[in-house]
Amino acid sequence: LEAVAGTDLRVVVAGDGPLRQSLSEAISRRGLGRQVLLVGRVGEAEVPAYYQAADYFVFPSTTPAEMFGISLIESMGCGTPVITTSLESGVREVNDAGVTGLEVPPSDPGALRAAMRQMAGDAELRARMGQAGRRRVEERFTLDRMVERHLELCEEVIKE
């Protein structure tokens, strides 16, 4: 919310959970009701439509507890560029910063705001990163490719 305040950026937040009420109150308190839309739980069948409708997907993790980011793979698979944080986690394996999306320091609303504005203002950048993200998913994160890599790893371990 801090990254959106004072801008003309519009954000859709999907999902539900224990923080929803406090998030809703914070949106009201900051006067961001016209910019931030809480859509609640989105059914699995509708998720791809949200990714495809988005100009970009923001995954602003602040702790390494977010180890991988399946939603990153899903959004990139839909051709949507991403913005992630530079935590040492599997998220960095998914987003190839500067190629498939942008990366900002965690807990830095100013950097996140700048990245969001950059993405929002540059359709060519979004298209280029979206295409690169889709290719990355097809090359590295399909079920077949992940099973293949897992079996290769098992063979390496057995040989040692």
PDB file of C-alpha atoms in Angstrom:
ATOM      1  CA  LEU A   1       0.000   0.000   0.000  1.00  0.00           C
ATOM      2  CA  GLU A   2       2.865   2.319   0.750  1.00  0.00           C
ATOM      3  CA  ALA A   3       4.239   1.793  -2.757  1.00  0.00           C
ATOM      4  CA  VAL A   4       0.877   2.703  -4.321  1.00  0.00           C
ATOM      5  CA  ALA A   5       0.099   5.755  -2.167  1.00  0.00           C
ATOM      6  CA  GLY A   6       0.582   9.035  -4.011  1.00  0.00           C
ATOM      7  CA  THR A   7       0.578   7.439  -7.457  1.00  0.00           C
ATOM      8  CA  ASP A   8      -2.009   6.699 -10.109  1.00  0.00           C
ATOM      9  CA  LEU A   9      -1.180   2.975  -9.993  1.00  0.00           C
ATOM     10  CA  ARG A  10      -4.077   0.542  -9.705  1.00  0.00           C
ATOM     11  CA  VAL A  11      -3.671  -2.781  -7.923  1.00  0.00           C
ATOM     12  CA  VAL A  12      -5.797  -5.903  -7.729  1.00  0.00           C
ATOM     13  CA  VAL A  13      -5.163  -8.122  -4.705  1.00  0.00           C
ATOM     14  CA  ALA A  14      -6.462 -11.663  -5.008  1.00  0.00           C
ATOM     15  CA  GLY A  15      -6.696 -14.089  -2.147  1.00  0.00           C
ATOM     16  CA  ASP A  16      -8.240 -14.393   1.244  1.00  0.00           C
ATOM     17  CA  GLY A  17      -6.951 -14.954   4.725  1.00  0.00           C
ATOM     18  CA  PRO A  18      -6.569 -13.602   8.233  1.00  0.00           C
ATOM     19  CA  LEU A  19      -5.046 -10.283   7.092  1.00  0.00           C
ATOM     20  CA  ARG A  20      -7.893  -9.339   4.772  1.00  0.00           C
ATOM     21  CA  GLN A  21      -9.776  -7.217   7.328  1.00  0.00           C
ATOM     22  CA  SER A  22      -6.706  -5.264   8.418  1.00  0.00           C
ATOM     23  CA  LEU A  23      -5.708  -4.783   4.770  1.00  0.00           C
ATOM     24  CA  SER A  24      -9.169  -3.490   3.950  1.00  0.00           C
ATOM     25  CA  GLU A  25      -9.015  -1.070   6.882  1.00  0.00           C
ATOM     26  CA  ALA A  26      -5.562   0.148   5.845  1.00  0.00           C
ATOM     27  CA  ILE A  27      -6.811   0.772   2.304  1.00  0.00           C
ATOM     28  CA  SER A  28      -9.683   2.859   3.681  1.00  0.00           C
ATOM     29  CA  ARG A  29      -7.451   4.724   6.130  1.00  0.00           C
ATOM     30  CA  ARG A  30      -5.016   5.672   3.363  1.00  0.00           C
ATOM     31  CA  GLY A  31      -7.781   6.657   0.953  1.00  0.00           C
ATOM     32  CA  LEU A  32      -6.732   4.044  -1.594  1.00  0.00           C
ATOM     33  CA  GLY A  33     -10.166   2.549  -2.209  1.00  0.00           C
ATOM     34  CA  ARG A  34     -10.200   3.721  -5.841  1.00  0.00           C
ATOM     35  CA  GLN A  35      -6.742   2.282  -6.516  1.00  0.00           C
ATOM     36  CA  VAL A  36      -6.627  -1.009  -4.623  1.00  0.00           C
ATOM     37  CA  LEU A  37      -9.249  -3.647  -5.247  1.00  0.00           C
ATOM     38  CA  LEU A  38      -9.509  -6.676  -2.959  1.00  0.00           C
ATOM     39  CA  VAL A  39     -11.206  -9.380  -5.008  1.00  0.00           C
ATOM     40  CA  GLY A  40     -10.973 -12.121  -2.372  1.00  0.00           C
ATOM     41  CA  ARG A  41     -10.555 -15.763  -3.190  1.00  0.00           C
ATOM     42  CA  VAL A  42     -10.277 -16.467  -6.913  1.00  0.00           C
ATOM     43  CA  GLY A  43     -11.287 -19.891  -8.191  1.00  0.00           C
ATOM     44  CA  GLU A  44      -8.591 -21.970  -9.846  1.00  0.00           C
ATOM     45  CA  ALA A  45     -10.337 -21.748 -13.217  1.00  0.00           C
ATOM     46  CA  GLU A  46     -10.344 -17.922 -13.107  1.00  0.00           C
ATOM     47  CA  VAL A  47      -6.724 -17.422 -12.037  1.00  0.00           C
ATOM     48  CA  PRO A  48      -5.219 -17.450 -15.569  1.00  0.00           C
ATOM     49  CA  ALA A  49      -7.639 -14.712 -16.637  1.00  0.00           C
ATOM     50  CA  TYR A  50      -6.364 -12.480 -13.824  1.00  0.00           C
ATOM     51  CA  TYR A  51      -2.752 -13.063 -14.869  1.00  0.00           C
ATOM     52  CA  GLN A  52      -3.559 -12.384 -18.519  1.00  0.00           C
ATOM     53  CA  ALA A  53      -5.476  -9.210 -17.687  1.00  0.00           C
ATOM     54  CA  ALA A  54      -2.644  -7.826 -15.570  1.00  0.00           C
ATOM     55  CA  ASP A  55       0.040  -5.573 -17.006  1.00  0.00           C
ATOM     56  CA  TYR A  56       2.488  -7.163 -14.541  1.00  0.00           C
ATOM     57  CA  PHE A  57       2.471  -9.339 -11.425  1.00  0.00           C
ATOM     58  CA  VAL A  58       3.987  -8.180  -8.129  1.00  0.00           C
ATOM     59  CA  PHE A  59       5.392 -10.729  -5.678  1.00  0.00           C
ATOM     60  CA  PRO A  60       6.731  -8.505  -2.850  1.00  0.00           C
ATOM     61  CA  SER A  61       8.074 -11.096  -0.383  1.00  0.00           C
ATOM     62  CA  THR A  62       9.735  -9.661   2.699  1.00  0.00           C
ATOM     63  CA  THR A  63      11.105 -12.904   4.198  1.00  0.00           C
ATOM     64  CA  PRO A  64      12.721 -15.969   2.641  1.00  0.00           C
ATOM     65  CA  ALA A  65       9.756 -18.007   3.885  1.00  0.00           C
ATOM     66  CA  GLU A  66       8.361 -17.651   0.348  1.00  0.00           C
ATOM     67  CA  MET A  67      10.680 -20.303  -1.017  1.00  0.00           C
ATOM     68  CA  PHE A  68       9.634 -20.607  -4.639  1.00  0.00           C
ATOM     69  CA  GLY A  69       6.529 -18.826  -5.817  1.00  0.00           C
ATOM     70  CA  ILE A  70       4.251 -21.069  -7.856  1.00  0.00           C
ATOM     71  CA  SER A  71       2.158 -17.986  -8.664  1.00  0.00           C
ATOM     72  CA  LEU A  72       5.247 -16.497 -10.353  1.00  0.00           C
ATOM     73  CA  ILE A  73       5.483 -19.498 -12.655  1.00  0.00           C
ATOM     74  CA  GLU A  74       1.762 -19.300 -13.352  1.00  0.00           C
ATOM     75  CA  SER A  75       1.858 -15.595 -14.197  1.00  0.00           C
ATOM     76  CA  MET A  76       5.000 -15.898 -16.300  1.00  0.00           C
ATOM     77  CA  GLY A  77       3.450 -18.865 -18.105  1.00  0.00           C
ATOM     78  CA  CYS A  78       0.612 -16.525 -19.068  1.00  0.00           C
ATOM     79  CA  GLY A  79       3.137 -14.060 -20.525  1.00  0.00           C
ATOM     80  CA  THR A  80       2.879 -11.601 -17.627  1.00  0.00           C
ATOM     81  CA  PRO A  81       6.130  -9.961 -16.486  1.00  0.00           C
ATOM     82  CA  VAL A  82       6.891  -9.943 -12.772  1.00  0.00           C
ATOM     83  CA  ILE A  83       8.330  -7.771 -10.041  1.00  0.00           C
ATOM     84  CA  THR A  84       9.968  -9.659  -7.172  1.00  0.00           C
ATOM     85  CA  THR A  85      12.234  -8.927  -4.227  1.00  0.00           C
ATOM     86  CA  SER A  86      15.914  -9.798  -3.982  1.00  0.00           C
ATOM     87  CA  LEU A  87      15.646 -12.326  -1.176  1.00  0.00           C
ATOM     88  CA  GLU A  88      17.912 -15.358  -1.261  1.00  0.00           C
ATOM     89  CA  SER A  89      15.237 -17.899  -2.122  1.00  0.00           C
ATOM     90  CA  GLY A  90      13.920 -19.917  -5.036  1.00  0.00           C
ATOM     91  CA  VAL A  91      12.049 -16.829  -6.236  1.00  0.00           C
ATOM     92  CA  ARG A  92      15.320 -15.685  -7.791  1.00  0.00           C
ATOM     93  CA  GLU A  93      15.472 -18.978  -9.699  1.00  0.00           C
ATOM     94  CA  VAL A  94      12.070 -18.257 -11.213  1.00  0.00           C
ATOM     95  CA  ASN A  95      12.479 -14.552 -12.053  1.00  0.00           C
ATOM     96  CA  ASP A  96      15.609 -13.889 -14.079  1.00  0.00           C
ATOM     97  CA  ALA A  97      15.902 -10.253 -12.973  1.00  0.00           C
ATOM     98  CA  GLY A  98      16.233  -7.847 -15.866  1.00  0.00           C
ATOM     99  CA  VAL A  99      15.082 -10.500 -18.352  1.00  0.00           C
ATOM    100  CA  THR A 100      11.718 -11.874 -17.193  1.00  0.00           C
ATOM    101  CA  GLY A 101      10.948  -9.136 -14.699  1.00  0.00           C
ATOM    102  CA  LEU A 102      12.284  -6.551 -12.303  1.00  0.00           C
ATOM    103  CA  GLU A 103      13.748  -7.116  -8.858  1.00  0.00           C
ATOM    104  CA  VAL A 104      13.717  -4.737  -5.892  1.00  0.00           C
ATOM    105  CA  PRO A 105      15.075  -4.902  -2.342  1.00  0.00           C
ATOM    106  CA  PRO A 106      12.626  -6.360   0.200  1.00  0.00           C
ATOM    107  CA  SER A 107      10.700  -3.935   2.429  1.00  0.00           C
ATOM    108  CA  ASP A 108      11.560  -0.957   0.192  1.00  0.00           C
ATOM    109  CA  PRO A 109       8.287   0.708  -0.875  1.00  0.00           C
ATOM    110  CA  GLY A 110      10.138   3.404  -2.831  1.00  0.00           C
ATOM    111  CA  ALA A 111      11.974   0.862  -4.963  1.00  0.00           C
ATOM    112  CA  LEU A 112       8.778  -1.123  -5.448  1.00  0.00           C
ATOM    113  CA  ARG A 113       6.920   2.044  -6.482  1.00  0.00           C
ATOM    114  CA  ALA A 114       9.671   2.886  -8.991  1.00  0.00           C
ATOM    115  CA  ALA A 115       9.581  -0.630 -10.475  1.00  0.00           C
ATOM    116  CA  MET A 116       5.790  -0.576 -10.716  1.00  0.00           C
ATOM    117  CA  ARG A 117       5.872   2.817 -12.425  1.00  0.00           C
ATOM    118  CA  GLN A 118       8.565   1.602 -14.811  1.00  0.00           C
ATOM    119  CA  MET A 119       6.498  -1.443 -15.778  1.00  0.00           C
ATOM    120  CA  ALA A 120       3.270   0.545 -15.987  1.00  0.00           C
ATOM    121  CA  GLY A 121       4.842   3.133 -18.269  1.00  0.00           C
ATOM    122  CA  ASP A 122       6.662   0.875 -20.711  1.00  0.00           C
ATOM    123  CA  ALA A 123       4.531  -1.445 -22.863  1.00  0.00           C
ATOM    124  CA  GLU A 124       7.572  -2.604 -24.848  1.00  0.00           C
ATOM    125  CA  LEU A 125       9.384  -3.637 -21.660  1.00  0.00           C
ATOM    126  CA  ARG A 126       6.303  -5.515 -20.452  1.00  0.00           C
ATOM    127  CA  ALA A 127       5.945  -7.327 -23.776  1.00  0.00           C
ATOM    128  CA  ARG A 128       9.644  -8.259 -23.939  1.00  0.00           C
ATOM    129  CA  MET A 129       9.794  -9.482 -20.328  1.00  0.00           C
ATOM    130  CA  GLY A 130       6.448 -11.250 -20.636  1.00  0.00           C
ATOM    131  CA  GLN A 131       7.648 -13.207 -23.675  1.00  0.00           C
ATOM    132  CA  ALA A 132      10.952 -14.027 -21.967  1.00  0.00           C
ATOM    133  CA  GLY A 133       9.082 -15.207 -18.889  1.00  0.00           C
ATOM    134  CA  ARG A 134       6.850 -17.489 -20.883  1.00  0.00           C
ATOM    135  CA  ARG A 135       9.912 -18.988 -22.622  1.00  0.00           C
ATOM    136  CA  ARG A 136      11.622 -19.485 -19.249  1.00  0.00           C
ATOM    137  CA  VAL A 137       8.619 -21.379 -17.910  1.00  0.00           C
ATOM    138  CA  GLU A 138       8.438 -23.554 -21.024  1.00  0.00           C
ATOM    139  CA  GLU A 139      12.182 -24.305 -20.843  1.00  0.00           C
ATOM    140  CA  ARG A 140      12.558 -24.865 -17.100  1.00  0.00           C
ATOM    141  CA  PHE A 141       9.300 -25.264 -15.235  1.00  0.00           C
ATOM    142  CA  THR A 142       6.989 -27.595 -17.147  1.00  0.00           C
ATOM    143  CA  LEU A 143       6.124 -30.804 -15.323  1.00  0.00           C
ATOM    144  CA  ASP A 144       8.084 -32.874 -17.843  1.00  0.00           C
ATOM    145  CA  ARG A 145      11.190 -30.695 -17.528  1.00  0.00           C
ATOM    146  CA  MET A 146      11.059 -30.650 -13.743  1.00  0.00           C
ATOM    147  CA  VAL A 147      10.699 -34.459 -13.575  1.00  0.00           C
ATOM    148  CA  GLU A 148      13.590 -34.804 -16.027  1.00  0.00           C
ATOM    149  CA  ARG A 149      15.809 -32.519 -13.903  1.00  0.00           C
ATOM    150  CA  HIS A 150      14.831 -34.357 -10.735  1.00  0.00           C
ATOM    151  CA  LEU A 151      15.780 -37.716 -12.263  1.00  0.00           C
ATOM    152  CA  GLU A 152      19.095 -36.247 -13.459  1.00  0.00           C
ATOM    153  CA  LEU A 153      19.809 -35.107  -9.916  1.00  0.00           C
ATOM    154  CA  CYS A 154      18.952 -38.559  -8.535  1.00  0.00           C
ATOM    155  CA  GLU A 155      21.372 -40.153 -11.016  1.00  0.00           C
ATOM    156  CA  GLU A 156      24.130 -37.750  -9.952  1.00  0.00           C
ATOM    157  CA  VAL A 157      23.576 -38.574  -6.293  1.00  0.00           C
ATOM    158  CA  ILE A 158      23.623 -42.319  -6.990  1.00  0.00           C
ATOM    159  CA  LYS A 159      26.941 -42.025  -8.872  1.00  0.00           C
ATOM    160  CA  GLU A 160      28.627 -40.315  -5.928  1.00  0.00           C
TER     161      GLU A 160
END
